[in-house]
Tab-separated table of C-alpha atoms and ligand atoms in Angstrom:
chain	number	residue	atom	x	y	z
L	1	MET	CA	-15.490	46.445	21.238
L	2	SER	CA	-18.456	44.441	21.398
L	3	GLY	CA	-21.124	44.376	18.792
L	4	GLN	CA	-20.839	44.424	15.272
L	5	ARG	CA	-20.269	47.731	13.601
L	6	HIS	CA	-22.467	47.447	10.471
L	7	TYR	CA	-20.525	49.142	8.079
L	8	LEU	CA	-17.422	47.011	8.433
L	9	GLY	CA	-19.796	44.475	6.961
L	10	PHE	CA	-20.511	46.609	4.083
L	11	MET	CA	-16.514	47.193	3.681
L	12	PRO	CA	-15.563	45.898	0.257
L	13	PRO	CA	-13.153	43.095	0.059
L	14	TYR	CA	-10.615	45.308	-1.628
L	15	ILE	CA	-10.256	47.591	1.252
L	16	LEU	CA	-9.888	44.634	3.683
L	17	ASN	CA	-7.241	43.164	1.546
L	18	ARG	CA	-5.265	46.524	1.592
L	19	LEU	CA	-5.601	46.587	5.225
L	20	ILE	CA	-4.327	43.245	5.558
L	21	ASP	CA	-1.394	44.130	3.077
L	22	HIS	CA	-0.472	47.655	4.403
L	23	GLY	CA	-2.459	48.201	7.756
L	24	SER	CA	-1.442	48.130	11.196
L	25	GLU	CA	-1.079	45.050	13.260
L	26	TRP	CA	-4.700	46.101	14.659
L	27	GLN	CA	-6.013	46.689	11.317
L	28	ARG	CA	-4.877	43.710	9.917
L	29	SER	CA	-6.216	41.476	12.454
L	30	ARG	CA	-9.595	43.212	12.253
L	31	ALA	CA	-9.696	43.095	8.326
L	32	LEU	CA	-8.704	39.521	8.323
L	33	LYS	CA	-11.506	38.703	10.741
L	34	THR	CA	-13.991	40.814	8.785
L	35	LEU	CA	-12.981	39.459	5.324
L	36	THR	CA	-14.142	35.963	6.293
L	37	HIS	CA	-17.672	37.349	7.316
L	38	VAL	CA	-17.935	40.062	4.600
L	39	ARG	CA	-20.082	37.977	1.993
L	40	GLN	CA	-22.882	37.242	4.700
L	41	PHE	CA	-23.044	41.016	5.565
L	42	LEU	CA	-23.047	42.508	2.248
L	43	PRO	CA	-26.775	43.217	1.060
L	44	ALA	CA	-27.851	40.767	-1.467
L	45	THR	CA	-28.011	43.331	-4.233
L	46	ALA	CA	-24.575	44.845	-3.625
L	47	ARG	CA	-23.065	41.146	-3.532
L	48	GLN	CA	-24.812	40.546	-6.887
L	49	SER	CA	-23.632	43.786	-8.513
L	50	GLN	CA	-19.988	43.383	-7.537
L	51	ALA	CA	-19.898	39.816	-8.696
L	52	SER	CA	-21.630	40.582	-12.185
L	53	VAL	CA	-18.958	43.075	-12.503
L	54	ALA	CA	-16.118	40.978	-11.791
L	55	GLU	CA	-17.399	38.071	-14.321
L	56	ALA	CA	-17.880	40.287	-17.602
L	57	HIS	CA	-16.038	43.773	-17.022
L	58	GLN	CA	-14.916	45.624	-19.931
L	59	PRO	CA	-12.352	48.254	-19.007
L	60	GLY	CA	-13.698	51.640	-18.358
L	61	GLN	CA	-17.307	50.173	-18.293
L	62	LEU	CA	-19.622	52.090	-16.012
L	63	GLN	CA	-21.805	50.227	-13.764
L	64	ARG	CA	-24.269	52.505	-11.416
L	65	ASN	CA	-26.933	51.167	-9.021
L	66	ILE	CA	-29.118	53.991	-7.259
L	67	TYR	CA	-31.156	53.401	-4.209
L	68	ASP	CA	-33.787	55.412	-2.499
L	69	ALA	CA	-33.641	55.248	1.237
L	70	GLN	CA	-37.221	56.643	1.353
L	71	HIS	CA	-36.362	59.120	4.342
L	72	LEU	CA	-34.979	56.265	6.537
L	73	THR	CA	-31.379	55.613	7.412
L	74	VAL	CA	-31.248	52.033	6.452
L	75	LEU	CA	-28.573	51.314	3.575
L	76	PRO	CA	-28.675	50.770	0.771
L	77	GLY	CA	-32.621	51.264	0.477
L	78	ALA	CA	-34.749	50.297	-2.251
L	79	LEU	CA	-33.055	49.674	-5.664
L	80	VAL	CA	-34.679	52.320	-8.263
L	81	ARG	CA	-32.145	53.043	-11.095
L	82	VAL	CA	-29.596	50.589	-12.436
L	83	GLU	CA	-27.010	51.029	-15.350
L	84	GLY	CA	-28.706	51.980	-18.538
L	85	GLN	CA	-32.360	52.325	-17.340
L	86	ARG	CA	-33.805	55.487	-18.450
L	87	ALA	CA	-34.631	58.361	-16.041
L	88	SER	CA	-36.650	57.441	-12.773
L	89	GLY	CA	-38.294	60.956	-12.714
L	90	ASP	CA	-37.076	61.454	-9.110
L	91	VAL	CA	-34.760	64.111	-9.363
L	92	ALA	CA	-32.261	63.380	-6.568
L	93	VAL	CA	-32.016	59.679	-7.964
L	94	ASP	CA	-31.270	60.901	-11.539
L	95	GLU	CA	-28.799	63.583	-10.325
L	96	ALA	CA	-27.035	61.013	-8.307
L	97	TYR	CA	-26.952	58.633	-11.343
L	98	ASP	CA	-25.501	61.418	-13.755
L	99	ALA	CA	-22.948	62.882	-11.327
L	100	LEU	CA	-21.594	59.344	-10.420
L	101	GLY	CA	-21.615	58.811	-14.207
L	102	ALA	CA	-19.649	62.081	-14.683
L	103	THR	CA	-17.135	61.233	-12.212
L	104	HIS	CA	-16.257	57.889	-13.206
L	105	ASP	CA	-15.947	59.359	-16.849
L	106	PHE	CA	-13.820	61.910	-15.672
L	107	PHE	CA	-11.438	59.446	-13.900
L	108	TRP	CA	-11.325	57.063	-16.810
L	109	GLN	CA	-10.950	59.840	-19.555
L	110	VAL	CA	-8.492	62.109	-17.830
L	111	TYR	CA	-6.280	59.585	-15.593
L	112	GLY	CA	-7.386	56.229	-17.114
L	113	ARG	CA	-8.684	55.114	-13.744
L	114	ASP	CA	-11.534	52.389	-13.792
L	115	SER	CA	-13.606	53.385	-11.026
L	116	ILE	CA	-12.829	53.340	-7.310
L	117	ASP	CA	-10.755	50.222	-7.145
L	118	ASN	CA	-9.584	50.761	-10.757
L	119	ARG	CA	-11.142	47.415	-11.519
L	120	GLY	CA	-14.595	48.728	-12.503
L	121	PHE	CA	-16.153	48.763	-9.027
L	122	ALA	CA	-19.802	49.091	-9.435
L	123	LEU	CA	-20.910	52.449	-8.161
L	124	ALA	CA	-23.716	52.538	-5.454
L	125	GLY	CA	-25.408	55.697	-4.641
L	126	THR	CA	-28.321	56.130	-1.948
L	127	ALA	CA	-30.662	59.271	-2.183
L	128	HIS	CA	-33.346	60.466	0.281
L	129	TYR	CA	-31.285	59.177	3.215
L	130	GLY	CA	-32.923	60.319	6.422
L	131	GLU	CA	-35.257	63.086	7.100
L	132	GLY	CA	-33.762	66.638	6.322
L	133	TYR	CA	-30.455	65.133	6.247
L	134	GLU	CA	-27.728	67.565	5.928
L	135	ASN	CA	-24.816	65.467	4.689
L	136	ALA	CA	-23.360	63.408	2.161
L	137	PHE	CA	-20.878	60.583	2.789
L	138	TRP	CA	-18.946	57.264	1.658
L	139	ASN	CA	-19.245	54.628	4.095
L	140	GLY	CA	-16.566	52.380	2.587
L	141	ALA	CA	-19.251	50.698	0.301
L	142	GLN	CA	-21.293	53.295	-1.335
L	143	MET	CA	-22.229	56.870	-1.429
L	144	VAL	CA	-25.198	58.295	0.344
L	145	PHE	CA	-27.052	61.758	0.040
L	146	GLY	CA	-29.354	63.525	2.082
L	147	ASP	CA	-32.082	65.782	0.825
L	148	GLY	CA	-31.134	68.972	3.247
L	149	ASP	CA	-33.413	70.547	5.408
L	150	GLY	CA	-34.653	73.079	2.886
L	151	GLU	CA	-34.095	75.968	5.004
L	152	VAL	CA	-30.210	76.044	4.904
L	153	PHE	CA	-29.353	73.284	2.611
L	154	GLN	CA	-30.803	71.740	-0.471
L	155	ARG	CA	-30.432	68.190	-1.520
L	156	PHE	CA	-26.921	67.031	-1.661
L	157	THR	CA	-27.060	65.522	-5.138
L	158	ARG	CA	-27.286	68.831	-6.683
L	159	SER	CA	-23.576	69.814	-6.376
L	160	LEU	CA	-21.525	67.517	-8.820
L	161	ASP	CA	-18.335	68.472	-6.958
L	162	VAL	CA	-19.820	67.111	-3.713
L	163	VAL	CA	-20.920	63.807	-5.168
L	164	ALA	CA	-17.466	63.376	-6.719
L	165	HIS	CA	-15.865	64.383	-3.422
L	166	GLU	CA	-17.517	61.384	-1.905
L	167	LEU	CA	-16.668	58.944	-4.616
L	168	THR	CA	-12.899	60.196	-4.412
L	169	HIS	CA	-13.126	59.038	-0.686
L	170	GLY	CA	-13.273	55.467	-2.022
L	171	VAL	CA	-10.403	56.091	-4.418
L	172	ILE	CA	-8.119	57.285	-1.656
L	173	GLU	CA	-9.301	54.340	0.437
L	174	SER	CA	-7.953	52.010	-2.237
L	175	GLU	CA	-4.850	54.224	-2.917
L	176	ALA	CA	-2.975	55.728	-0.139
L	177	GLY	CA	-5.478	54.915	2.570
L	178	LEU	CA	-4.852	58.172	4.162
L	179	VAL	CA	-5.698	57.753	7.975
L	180	TYR	CA	-8.878	60.156	8.546
L	181	ARG	CA	-7.348	61.930	11.371
L	182	ASN	CA	-5.105	65.316	12.008
L	183	GLN	CA	-2.956	66.000	8.801
L	184	SER	CA	-3.420	62.918	6.987
L	185	GLY	CA	-7.090	63.034	7.416
L	186	ALA	CA	-7.107	66.815	6.204
L	187	LEU	CA	-4.923	65.622	2.938
L	188	ASN	CA	-7.645	62.854	2.701
L	189	GLU	CA	-10.387	65.726	2.723
L	190	SER	CA	-8.502	67.976	0.741
L	191	ILE	CA	-7.784	65.590	-2.043
L	192	SER	CA	-11.561	64.739	-2.226
L	193	ASP	CA	-12.199	68.241	-2.761
L	194	VAL	CA	-9.348	68.514	-5.455
L	195	PHE	CA	-10.930	65.734	-7.748
L	196	GLY	CA	-14.577	66.925	-6.721
L	197	VAL	CA	-13.970	70.303	-8.142
L	198	LEU	CA	-11.710	69.208	-11.030
L	199	THR	CA	-14.825	66.722	-12.101
L	200	ARG	CA	-17.077	69.787	-12.150
L	201	GLN	CA	-14.292	71.909	-14.282
L	202	TYR	CA	-13.906	69.206	-16.603
L	203	VAL	CA	-17.713	68.982	-17.279
L	204	LEU	CA	-18.166	72.783	-17.497
L	205	LYS	CA	-14.876	72.632	-19.635
L	206	GLN	CA	-13.490	75.371	-17.376
L	207	THR	CA	-9.975	76.646	-17.148
L	208	ALA	CA	-8.254	77.171	-13.612
L	209	GLU	CA	-8.753	80.727	-14.289
L	210	GLN	CA	-12.497	80.472	-15.242
L	211	ALA	CA	-13.506	78.209	-12.339
L	212	ASP	CA	-15.004	79.371	-9.125
L	213	TRP	CA	-13.110	76.876	-6.954
L	214	LEU	CA	-16.245	76.558	-4.707
L	215	ILE	CA	-17.241	73.146	-3.213
L	216	GLY	CA	-21.027	72.770	-2.634
L	217	ALA	CA	-22.154	76.045	-4.396
L	218	ASP	CA	-25.483	74.328	-5.505
L	219	LEU	CA	-26.481	73.233	-1.950
L	220	LEU	CA	-26.899	76.463	-0.097
L	221	THR	CA	-30.527	77.866	-0.153
L	222	ASP	CA	-31.059	81.639	-1.005
L	223	LYS	CA	-31.386	82.363	2.527
L	224	VAL	CA	-27.981	81.730	3.418
L	225	LYS	CA	-25.362	84.273	3.321
L	226	GLY	CA	-22.560	82.276	1.539
L	227	LYS	CA	-21.145	81.028	-1.708
L	228	GLY	CA	-20.828	77.206	-0.731
L	229	LEU	CA	-19.476	74.837	1.656
L	230	ARG	CA	-15.664	75.603	1.195
L	231	SER	CA	-13.690	77.943	-1.291
L	232	MET	CA	-10.356	76.366	-2.153
L	233	SER	CA	-8.929	79.598	-3.653
L	234	HIS	CA	-9.803	81.648	-0.440
L	235	PRO	CA	-10.260	79.164	2.455
L	236	GLY	CA	-12.558	80.794	5.106
L	237	THR	CA	-14.502	83.002	2.862
L	238	ALA	CA	-17.401	80.377	1.888
L	239	TYR	CA	-20.017	81.644	4.039
L	240	ASP	CA	-20.685	84.092	7.056
L	241	ASP	CA	-23.956	83.394	8.050
L	242	PRO	CA	-26.249	83.521	11.250
L	243	VAL	CA	-27.354	80.081	11.270
L	244	LEU	CA	-24.342	78.378	9.463
L	245	GLY	CA	-21.695	80.578	11.314
L	246	LYS	CA	-18.517	81.563	9.739
L	247	ASP	CA	-16.311	79.294	7.274
L	248	PRO	CA	-13.599	78.438	10.006
L	249	GLN	CA	-11.103	77.038	7.379
L	250	PRO	CA	-7.574	78.370	7.448
L	251	ALA	CA	-5.567	79.160	4.203
L	252	HIS	CA	-2.215	79.250	5.827
L	253	MET	CA	0.132	77.114	8.182
L	254	ASP	CA	0.077	80.249	10.564
L	255	ASP	CA	-3.633	79.825	11.218
L	256	PHE	CA	-3.521	75.908	11.405
L	257	ILE	CA	-6.237	74.603	13.798
L	258	ASN	CA	-5.156	72.223	16.749
L	259	THR	CA	-8.317	70.567	17.742
L	260	GLN	CA	-9.610	67.256	19.010
L	261	ASP	CA	-12.882	67.975	17.243
L	262	ASP	CA	-13.853	66.917	13.597
L	263	ASN	CA	-11.148	64.082	13.783
L	264	GLY	CA	-8.272	66.685	14.579
L	265	GLY	CA	-9.848	69.294	12.085
L	266	VAL	CA	-10.102	67.299	8.859
L	267	HIS	CA	-12.504	69.691	7.225
L	268	LEU	CA	-10.986	72.314	8.567
L	269	ASN	CA	-6.970	72.334	8.026
L	270	SER	CA	-8.063	70.982	4.494
L	271	GLY	CA	-8.251	74.342	3.450
L	272	ILE	CA	-4.413	74.698	3.608
L	273	PRO	CA	-3.597	71.973	0.819
L	274	ASN	CA	-6.659	73.157	-1.016
L	275	ARG	CA	-5.290	76.467	-1.551
L	276	ALA	CA	-1.870	75.086	-2.437
L	277	PHE	CA	-3.661	73.168	-5.126
L	278	TYR	CA	-5.353	76.220	-6.480
L	279	LEU	CA	-2.290	78.009	-6.578
L	280	VAL	CA	-0.407	75.347	-8.398
L	281	ALA	CA	-3.404	75.085	-10.786
L	282	ILE	CA	-3.270	78.963	-11.269
L	283	ALA	CA	0.435	78.840	-11.793
L	284	LEU	CA	0.333	76.237	-14.466
L	285	GLY	CA	-2.675	77.931	-16.204
L	286	GLY	CA	-5.160	76.077	-18.805
L	287	SER	CA	-7.228	73.037	-17.595
L	288	ALA	CA	-6.401	72.044	-14.069
L	289	TRP	CA	-7.100	68.599	-14.407
L	290	GLU	CA	-4.273	68.210	-17.028
L	291	ARG	CA	-1.342	69.097	-15.098
L	292	ALA	CA	-1.879	70.108	-11.519
L	293	GLY	CA	-4.554	67.441	-11.365
L	294	GLN	CA	-2.194	64.722	-12.909
L	295	ILE	CA	0.577	65.788	-10.269
L	296	TRP	CA	-1.760	65.306	-7.531
L	297	TYR	CA	-3.173	61.957	-8.692
L	298	ASP	CA	0.203	60.562	-9.209
L	299	THR	CA	1.072	61.397	-5.772
L	300	LEU	CA	-2.256	59.867	-4.503
L	301	CYS	CA	-1.209	56.727	-6.175
L	302	ASP	CA	2.554	56.675	-5.225
L	303	LYS	CA	3.300	53.853	-2.881
L	304	ASN	CA	5.551	56.064	-1.214
L	305	LEU	CA	2.831	58.001	0.157
L	306	ASP	CA	2.548	56.619	3.867
L	307	ASN	CA	-1.167	56.365	5.059
L	308	ASP	CA	-0.110	58.603	8.012
L	309	ALA	CA	1.686	61.150	5.867
L	310	ASN	CA	1.551	64.841	6.898
L	311	PHE	CA	1.309	67.924	4.709
L	312	GLN	CA	5.069	68.143	4.294
L	313	ALA	CA	5.583	64.428	3.236
L	314	PHE	CA	2.500	64.841	0.765
L	315	ALA	CA	4.020	68.147	-0.528
L	316	THR	CA	7.470	66.766	-1.020
L	317	LEU	CA	6.065	64.046	-2.960
L	318	THR	CA	3.891	66.343	-5.219
L	319	VAL	CA	7.138	68.331	-6.215
L	320	GLN	CA	8.970	64.994	-7.028
L	321	HIS	CA	5.831	64.053	-9.458
L	322	ALA	CA	5.718	67.560	-10.884
L	323	HIS	CA	9.255	67.136	-11.996
L	324	GLN	CA	9.232	63.796	-13.300
L	325	ARG	CA	6.136	64.241	-15.290
L	326	PHE	CA	6.409	68.009	-16.352
L	327	GLY	CA	9.803	69.064	-15.636
L	328	THR	CA	11.697	71.621	-13.811
L	329	GLU	CA	9.326	74.545	-14.249
L	330	ALA	CA	6.393	72.790	-13.018
L	331	ALA	CA	8.277	71.501	-9.936
L	332	ASP	CA	9.163	75.131	-9.121
L	333	ALA	CA	5.486	76.270	-9.204
L	334	VAL	CA	4.444	73.325	-6.958
L	335	ARG	CA	7.232	74.392	-4.539
L	336	LYS	CA	6.262	77.792	-4.569
L	337	ALA	CA	2.606	77.211	-3.935
L	338	TRP	CA	3.588	75.137	-0.952
L	339	GLU	CA	5.683	77.851	0.304
L	340	GLU	CA	2.771	80.386	0.118
L	341	VAL	CA	0.817	78.406	2.269
L	342	GLY	CA	3.348	77.928	4.900
L	343	VAL	CA	4.389	74.165	4.143
L	344	GLY	CA	7.937	73.452	3.701
L	345	LEU	CA	9.389	70.456	1.837
L	346	ALA	CA	11.254	67.429	3.527
L	347	GLY	CA	14.870	67.767	3.684
L	348	GLU	CA	14.896	71.718	2.835
L	349	SER	CA	15.224	74.547	5.246
L	350	PRO	CA	13.499	77.665	4.130
L	351	ASN	CA	16.575	79.521	2.995
L	352	GLU	CA	18.818	77.074	1.194
L	353	ARG	CA	16.611	76.132	-1.689
L	354	THR	CA	18.011	75.647	-4.979
L	355	SER	CA	15.900	75.873	-8.118
L	356	GLY	CA	14.648	72.469	-9.751
L	357	LEU	CA	15.158	69.370	-7.798
L	358	GLY	CA	18.726	69.442	-6.075
C	1	MET	CA	-14.895	50.920	29.551
C	2	LYS	CA	-17.837	49.175	30.994
C	3	GLU	CA	-19.449	51.890	32.883
C	4	LEU	CA	-18.981	55.539	33.681
C	5	PRO	CA	-17.285	56.509	36.609
C	6	ALA	CA	-19.682	58.157	39.547
C	7	LEU	CA	-20.372	61.570	38.516
C	8	GLY	CA	-20.930	64.162	41.267
C	9	ASN	CA	-22.351	67.718	41.336
C	10	ASP	CA	-19.165	69.059	39.730
C	11	ALA	CA	-19.480	66.959	36.650
C	12	THR	CA	-19.954	68.571	33.142
C	13	VAL	CA	-21.030	66.719	30.220
C	14	ARG	CA	-20.756	68.190	26.761
C	15	LEU	CA	-22.471	66.641	23.649
C	16	SER	CA	-21.740	67.561	20.031
C	17	ARG	CA	-22.409	66.054	16.524
C	18	GLN	CA	-19.145	65.980	14.700
C	19	GLY	CA	-18.013	65.117	11.338
C	20	GLY	CA	-19.699	65.461	7.975
C	21	GLN	CA	-19.618	68.005	5.172
C	22	VAL	CA	-21.161	70.594	7.640
C	23	THR	CA	-18.520	71.576	10.124
C	24	THR	CA	-20.092	74.593	11.884
C	25	MET	CA	-23.279	72.705	13.100
C	26	THR	CA	-21.844	70.456	15.695
C	27	ARG	CA	-24.177	72.444	18.035
C	28	PRO	CA	-22.452	71.476	21.202
C	29	ARG	CA	-24.813	71.144	24.445
C	30	GLU	CA	-23.272	71.555	27.986
C	31	ILE	CA	-24.973	70.138	30.737
C	32	GLU	CA	-23.711	71.105	34.015
C	33	PHE	CA	-24.848	68.658	36.775
C	34	ALA	CA	-24.905	71.320	39.411
C	35	GLN	CA	-27.964	72.414	37.571
C	36	CYS	CA	-29.661	69.288	37.630
C	37	ASN	CA	-31.529	67.393	40.162
C	38	VAL	CA	-30.494	63.870	41.301
C	39	ASP	CA	-33.184	62.306	39.020
C	40	GLU	CA	-31.919	63.915	35.916
C	41	ARG	CA	-28.355	63.299	36.617
C	42	GLU	CA	-29.084	59.672	36.945
C	43	GLN	CA	-31.085	59.632	33.867
C	44	ILE	CA	-28.295	61.184	32.026
C	45	CYS	CA	-25.804	58.877	33.261
C	46	ASN	CA	-28.234	56.093	32.255
C	47	VAL	CA	-28.186	57.395	28.550
C	48	LEU	CA	-24.659	57.600	28.545
C	49	ASN	CA	-23.774	54.157	29.972
C	50	ARG	CA	-26.448	52.548	27.270
C	51	CYS	CA	-24.079	54.393	24.715
C	52	LEU	CA	-21.032	52.803	25.873
C	53	PRO	CA	-21.371	49.423	23.860
C	54	GLN	CA	-21.866	51.397	20.683
C	55	THR	CA	-18.459	53.557	21.076
C	56	SER	CA	-15.692	53.377	18.341
C	57	THR	CA	-12.473	55.251	17.894
C	58	ASP	CA	-12.735	54.706	14.186
C	59	VAL	CA	-15.277	57.223	13.191
C	60	GLY	CA	-15.667	60.052	10.782
C	61	ARG	CA	-14.266	58.408	7.691
C	62	GLY	CA	-15.642	59.586	4.529
C	63	ASP	CA	-17.616	62.425	6.061
C	64	GLN	CA	-19.839	59.940	8.259
C	65	ARG	CA	-21.064	61.817	11.047
C	66	PHE	CA	-20.653	60.862	14.876
C	67	TYR	CA	-21.471	61.960	18.168
C	68	GLN	CA	-18.617	62.946	20.528
C	69	ILE	CA	-19.475	62.728	24.432
C	70	GLU	CA	-17.067	64.641	26.646
C	71	VAL	CA	-17.422	64.269	30.503
C	72	ARG	CA	-15.278	66.571	32.936
C	73	TYR	CA	-15.452	65.297	36.748
C	74	ARG	CA	-13.484	65.500	39.940
C	75	SER	CA	-12.094	62.009	41.128
C	76	ASP	CA	-9.735	61.679	43.929
C	77	ASN	CA	-9.456	65.449	44.577
C	78	ARG	CA	-8.301	66.073	40.877
C	79	ASP	CA	-9.925	66.991	37.557
C	80	ASP	CA	-10.368	64.153	35.179
C	81	GLN	CA	-11.879	63.840	31.539
C	82	LEU	CA	-13.381	61.246	29.674
C	83	ARG	CA	-14.016	61.638	25.746
C	84	PHE	CA	-15.709	58.794	23.676
C	85	THR	CA	-17.423	58.811	20.163
C	86	VAL	CA	-20.302	57.108	18.504
C	87	PRO	CA	-20.984	56.576	14.941
C	88	GLU	CA	-24.446	58.346	13.983
C	89	ASP	CA	-25.679	54.952	12.530
C	90	GLN	CA	-25.156	53.396	15.873
C	91	ALA	CA	-26.466	56.345	18.193
C	92	SER	CA	-29.519	55.811	20.209
C	93	GLU	CA	-32.672	57.794	19.720
C	94	GLU	CA	-32.212	58.627	23.373
C	95	LEU	CA	-28.734	60.249	22.907
C	96	LYS	CA	-29.595	62.204	19.883
C	97	ARG	CA	-32.534	63.715	21.759
C	98	LEU	CA	-30.365	64.550	24.835
C	99	TRP	CA	-27.937	66.372	22.301
C	100	ASP	CA	-30.693	68.015	20.258
C	101	LYS	CA	-33.294	68.987	22.923
C	102	GLY	CA	-31.339	68.676	26.127
C	103	GLN	CA	-34.027	66.419	27.332
C	104	VAL	CA	-34.013	62.915	28.737
J	401	ZN	ZN1	-15.054	64.249	2.860
């Protein structure tokens, strides 16, 4: 490949280190090469903020830097609000600041996780990216939010679950590093939805029964026939609109989409594990982040979760973690949820299951 | 790939913008060379050839968008196909315009 991919230069050293430790031969050689150059490619502000975090970091201490791209597509943009500064008065900037803070707080209070890398990684977010930009993303170093076109989409900082979804992409990269393609990519997407939606439920103090299980419910304008970007409880029902089209997500393995598009349908087939998580949360009841979320978090951080894991491998590990942390009944609920979406477990044929872990 | 193969009258180019949070707005655009004159074909090939240095297979991570270019053509009397992807932040204005407006 010729030319430098800019965002590789932005890739934080911990991810490169992880690639060097766990990546393929190709990833390792590329990561090693990049790591030696990473300092000079990092924007000066990002370099300074990560350095200051490393110097004097109290566990769980939040560090946010919010930038304004001023409708250009150059990252990170102009620094407009740093940790502790009062509200800027710019709604998108302040929403990004608050949502990143809420997500950090959720991971720290509930799972004892200290930011993206569990070592206090300073959170960088850029608002007003591009012109009418209808997307939000994590680029390996920071979160980025568009303003939406105003016709179909409002600004992407409006939905706390979407902001938390992007931050969770960073967490996944620093843990399991699930490859963003096919089933492992759909798991990557689904896990981001899981902790995205749990962040919102945690802030709103909603039980699994009370929650709407929608991603991006605050993004769509009134003109759109839809409830949000995705529904975790009923994938495929979030919208049906002349401009936006119909929500294409499957909810069951029978409807799994084999496609080359969207990295092998990562945003499509994520509907299947999304619904499995919803079913677990409903079966276990109460606050979904306490048990269902803990099981998923334990699985994400399990060294036995390969970066190219498929649905079955992931499902099998969730049953193990449910059993380890909450016992046989929880494990059965998890097993049943996966069965309901058509995902079998490793080492089990559908008709010879025993109760609990055999 | 340094350069596209020679594309004849029977070639079809499909451009789509993929990835990101909004999956249904890829707005694929198909351009049939049979419907284009020689000048237009050459201009389209030039745009695509200039994209080649920006192609990457590692695209899409963390909801980053990318452009997917698929070319179907005949070569040595058989159907052939090419597919490559360009990260959105590396995509040229002329590629975006070709996808968005169908114009070169
Ligand atoms: Zn995502």
